[in-house]
Coordinates of C-alpha atoms in Angstrom, one line a residue:
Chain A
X1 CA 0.0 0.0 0.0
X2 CA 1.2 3.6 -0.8
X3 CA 0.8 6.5 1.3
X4 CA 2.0 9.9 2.3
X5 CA 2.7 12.1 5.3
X6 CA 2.7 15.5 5.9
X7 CA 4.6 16.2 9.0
X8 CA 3.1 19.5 9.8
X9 CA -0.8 19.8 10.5
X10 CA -0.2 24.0 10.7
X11 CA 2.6 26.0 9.2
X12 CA 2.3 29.7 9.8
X13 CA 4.9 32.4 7.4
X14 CA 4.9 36.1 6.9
X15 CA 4.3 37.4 4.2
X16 CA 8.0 37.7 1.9
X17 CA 9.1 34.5 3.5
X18 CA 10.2 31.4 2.5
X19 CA 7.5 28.8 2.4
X20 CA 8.8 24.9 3.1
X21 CA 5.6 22.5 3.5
X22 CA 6.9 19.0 4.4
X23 CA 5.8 15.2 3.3
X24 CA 7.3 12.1 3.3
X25 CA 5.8 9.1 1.0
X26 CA 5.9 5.3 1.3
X27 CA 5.6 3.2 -2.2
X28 CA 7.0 0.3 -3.3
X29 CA 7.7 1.1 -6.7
X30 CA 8.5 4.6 -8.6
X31 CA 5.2 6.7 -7.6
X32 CA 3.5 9.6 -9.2
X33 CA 3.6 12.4 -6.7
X34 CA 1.1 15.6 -6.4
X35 CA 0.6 18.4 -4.8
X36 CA -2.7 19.9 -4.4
X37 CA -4.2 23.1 -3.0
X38 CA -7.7 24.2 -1.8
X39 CA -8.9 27.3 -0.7
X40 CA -11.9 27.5 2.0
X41 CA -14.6 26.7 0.2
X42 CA -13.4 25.4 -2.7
X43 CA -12.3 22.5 -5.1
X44 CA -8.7 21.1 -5.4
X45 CA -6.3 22.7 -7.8
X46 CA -3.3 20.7 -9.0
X47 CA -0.3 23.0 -8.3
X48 CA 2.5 20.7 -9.6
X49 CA 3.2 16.5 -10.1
X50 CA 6.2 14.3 -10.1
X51 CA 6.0 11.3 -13.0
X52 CA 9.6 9.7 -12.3
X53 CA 11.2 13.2 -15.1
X54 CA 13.0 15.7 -13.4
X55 CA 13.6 15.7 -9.3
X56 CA 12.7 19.3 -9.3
X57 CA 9.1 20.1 -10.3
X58 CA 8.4 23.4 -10.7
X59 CA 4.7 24.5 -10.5
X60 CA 2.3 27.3 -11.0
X61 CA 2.2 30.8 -8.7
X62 CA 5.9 29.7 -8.0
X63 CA 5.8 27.0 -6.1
X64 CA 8.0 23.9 -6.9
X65 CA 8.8 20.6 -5.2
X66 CA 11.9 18.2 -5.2
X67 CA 11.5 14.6 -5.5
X68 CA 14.4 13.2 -2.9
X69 CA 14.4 9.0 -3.3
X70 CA 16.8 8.7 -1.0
X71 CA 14.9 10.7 1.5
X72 CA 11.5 9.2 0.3
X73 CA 10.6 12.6 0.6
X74 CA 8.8 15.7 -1.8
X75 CA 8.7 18.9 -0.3
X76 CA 7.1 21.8 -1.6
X77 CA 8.9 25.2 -1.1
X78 CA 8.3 28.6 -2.6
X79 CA 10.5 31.6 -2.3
X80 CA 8.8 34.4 -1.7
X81 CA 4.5 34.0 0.8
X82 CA 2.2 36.2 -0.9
X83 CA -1.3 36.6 1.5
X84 CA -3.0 34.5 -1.3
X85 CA -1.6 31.2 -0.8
X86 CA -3.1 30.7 2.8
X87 CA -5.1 27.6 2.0
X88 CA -4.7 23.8 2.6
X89 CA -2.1 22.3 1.1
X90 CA -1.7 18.5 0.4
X91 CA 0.5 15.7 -0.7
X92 CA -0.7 12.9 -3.0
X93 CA 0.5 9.6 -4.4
X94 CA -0.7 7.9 -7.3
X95 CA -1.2 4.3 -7.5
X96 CA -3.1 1.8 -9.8
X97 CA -6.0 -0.2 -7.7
X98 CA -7.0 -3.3 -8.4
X99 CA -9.2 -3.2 -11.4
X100 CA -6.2 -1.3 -12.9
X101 CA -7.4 2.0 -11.6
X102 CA -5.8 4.9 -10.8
X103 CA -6.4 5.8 -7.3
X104 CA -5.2 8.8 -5.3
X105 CA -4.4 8.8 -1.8
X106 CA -3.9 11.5 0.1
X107 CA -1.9 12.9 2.7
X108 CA -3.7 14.8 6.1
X109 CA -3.3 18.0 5.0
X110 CA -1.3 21.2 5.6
X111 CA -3.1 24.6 6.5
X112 CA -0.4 27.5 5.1
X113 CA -1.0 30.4 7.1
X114 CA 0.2 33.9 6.1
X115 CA 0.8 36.8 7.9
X116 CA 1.6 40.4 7.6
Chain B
X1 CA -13.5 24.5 -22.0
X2 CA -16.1 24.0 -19.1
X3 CA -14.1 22.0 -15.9
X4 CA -15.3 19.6 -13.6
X5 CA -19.0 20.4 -13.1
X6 CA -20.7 19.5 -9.8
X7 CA -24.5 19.4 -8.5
X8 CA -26.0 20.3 -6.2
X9 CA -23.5 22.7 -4.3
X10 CA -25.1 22.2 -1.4
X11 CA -27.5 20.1 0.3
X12 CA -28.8 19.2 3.7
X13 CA -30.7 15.5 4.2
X14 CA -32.3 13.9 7.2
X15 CA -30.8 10.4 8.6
X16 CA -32.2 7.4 6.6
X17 CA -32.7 9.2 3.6
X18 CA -30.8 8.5 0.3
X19 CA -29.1 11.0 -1.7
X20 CA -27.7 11.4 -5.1
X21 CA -24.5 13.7 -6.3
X22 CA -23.8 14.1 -10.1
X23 CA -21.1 15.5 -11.9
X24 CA -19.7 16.1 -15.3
X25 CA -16.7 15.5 -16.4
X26 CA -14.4 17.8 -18.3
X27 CA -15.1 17.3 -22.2
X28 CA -13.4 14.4 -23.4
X29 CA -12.7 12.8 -20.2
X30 CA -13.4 9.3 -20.0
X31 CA -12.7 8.7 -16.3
X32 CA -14.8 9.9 -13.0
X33 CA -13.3 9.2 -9.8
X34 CA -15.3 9.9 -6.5
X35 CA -13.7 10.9 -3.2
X36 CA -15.0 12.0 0.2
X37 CA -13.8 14.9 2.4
X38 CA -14.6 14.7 6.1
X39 CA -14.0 18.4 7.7
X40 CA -10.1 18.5 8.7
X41 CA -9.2 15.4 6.6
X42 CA -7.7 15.0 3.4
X43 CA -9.7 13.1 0.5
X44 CA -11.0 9.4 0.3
X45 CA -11.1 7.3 -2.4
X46 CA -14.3 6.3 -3.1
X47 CA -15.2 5.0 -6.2
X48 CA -13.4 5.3 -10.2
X49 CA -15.8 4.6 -13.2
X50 CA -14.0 4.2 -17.1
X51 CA -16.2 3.7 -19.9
X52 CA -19.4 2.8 -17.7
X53 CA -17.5 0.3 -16.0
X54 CA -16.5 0.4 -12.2
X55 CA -12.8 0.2 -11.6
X56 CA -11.8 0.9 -8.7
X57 CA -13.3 1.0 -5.1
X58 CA -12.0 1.9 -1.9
X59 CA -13.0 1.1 1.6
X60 CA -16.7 2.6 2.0
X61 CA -20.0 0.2 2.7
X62 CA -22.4 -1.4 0.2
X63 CA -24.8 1.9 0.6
X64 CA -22.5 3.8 -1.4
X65 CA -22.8 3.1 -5.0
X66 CA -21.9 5.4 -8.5
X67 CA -22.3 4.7 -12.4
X68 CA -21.6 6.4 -15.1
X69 CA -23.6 7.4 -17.9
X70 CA -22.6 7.0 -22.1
X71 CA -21.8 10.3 -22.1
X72 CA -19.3 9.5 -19.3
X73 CA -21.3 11.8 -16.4
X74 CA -22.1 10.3 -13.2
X75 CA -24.1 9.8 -10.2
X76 CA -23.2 8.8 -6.8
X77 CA -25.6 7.8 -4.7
X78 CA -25.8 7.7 -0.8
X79 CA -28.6 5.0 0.7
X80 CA -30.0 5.2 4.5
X81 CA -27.9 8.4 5.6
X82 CA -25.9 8.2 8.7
X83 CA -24.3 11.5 9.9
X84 CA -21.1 10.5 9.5
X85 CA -21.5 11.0 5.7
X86 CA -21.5 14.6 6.0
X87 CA -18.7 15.5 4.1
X88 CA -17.5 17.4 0.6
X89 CA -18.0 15.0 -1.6
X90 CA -15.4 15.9 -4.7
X91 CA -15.3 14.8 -8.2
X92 CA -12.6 14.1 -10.4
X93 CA -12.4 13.4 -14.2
X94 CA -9.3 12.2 -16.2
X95 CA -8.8 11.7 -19.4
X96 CA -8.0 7.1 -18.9
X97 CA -8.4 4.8 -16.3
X98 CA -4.8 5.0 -15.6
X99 CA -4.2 8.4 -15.9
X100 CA -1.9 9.9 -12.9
X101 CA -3.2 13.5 -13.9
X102 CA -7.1 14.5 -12.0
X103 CA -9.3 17.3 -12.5
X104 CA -11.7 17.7 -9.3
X105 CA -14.8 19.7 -9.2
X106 CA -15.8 22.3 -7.0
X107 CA -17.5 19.5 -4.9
X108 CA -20.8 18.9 -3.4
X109 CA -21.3 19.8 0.5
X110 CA -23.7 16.9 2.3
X111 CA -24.9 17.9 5.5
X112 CA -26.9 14.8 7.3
X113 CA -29.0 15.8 10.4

């Protein structure tokens, strides 16, 4: 079984700051990582995904995440907080299911807080 | 292009009751994946339905149950309500069966009292 966790339930940034949201995944094969974002209220936007290419993923509003096997890890980091990216945050592997279908499992979630 | 499309937005149901949640996938998408938010969790995997057929199902009772329609919409329905399905319930849509990339809707918001 694959899975992923996300080692901080609440980070909190000001706004200018870097922004390091951790997770840590468990798969026994090459996985197809994700991060995800949702804002209250709202659906799940895809903000970058790792398919076994380049370690370093690099996502929209300029976020980007690096795929460490060693490490079994895939942190997402951003430069620069800007107010809009407080939102939930989460990590996601990809697996096929039995049936051959391509299930997502995901990680508990990370609430990105950003302050002034 | 019109995304994910979800209805109803909201809705509230009684215990006991049954519900059903539809949504329409992107154009040309031939997969519909179902997954349920409980407040302060991440997403479950509920149910994925390719070409009409059910192909993938995760760990949720016999009262839940989903098809999908030729033109590759679905419904999920919800029998004999227990308030512990009050949750978002999301949909996503992807192009194959075995496609890594999803698409979720704006999701549907179940309330059971």
């Amino acid at each position: 079984a694959q899975s992923v966790t996300q080692l901080d339930s609440h980070v909190s940034v000001s706004e200018g700051t870097p922004v390091l949201l951790r997770c840590n995944y468990s798969s026994s094969y090459s996985p197809s990582l994700f991060w995800y974002v949702q804002h209250p209220n709202k659906g799940l936007q895809l903000l970058l995904k790792y398919t076994s290419a380049a370690t370093l993923v690099k996502g929209i509003n300029g976020f980007e995440a690096e795929f460490k096997k060693s490490e079994t890890s895939f942190h997402l980091t951003k430069p620069s907080a800007h107010m809009s990216d407080a939102a939930e945050y989460f990590c996601v592997v990809s697996s096929l299911s039995t049936g051959t279908a391509s299930k997502l499992t995901f990680g508990t979630g990370t609430r990105l807080q950003v302050t002034l | 292009d019109a995304g994910v499309t979800q209805s109803p937005t909201h809705l509230i149901k009684t215990r006991g009751q049954h519900v059903t949640l539809r949504c329409s996938p992107i154009s040309g998408h031939k997969s519909v994946s179902w997954y349920q938010q409980v407040l302060g969790q991440g997403p479950q995997f509920i149910f994925q339905y390719y070409e009409k057929e059910e192909r993938g199902r995760g760990n949720f009772p016999d009262r839940f149950s989903a098809r999908q329609f030729p033109n590759y919409s679905s419904e999920l329905n919800v029998n004999a309500l227990l308030l512990g399905d009050s949750a978002l319930y999301l949909c996503a849509s992807s192009l194959w069966h075995t496609d890594t990339e999803a698409f979720f809707g704006q999701g549907t918001r179940l309330t059971v009292v």
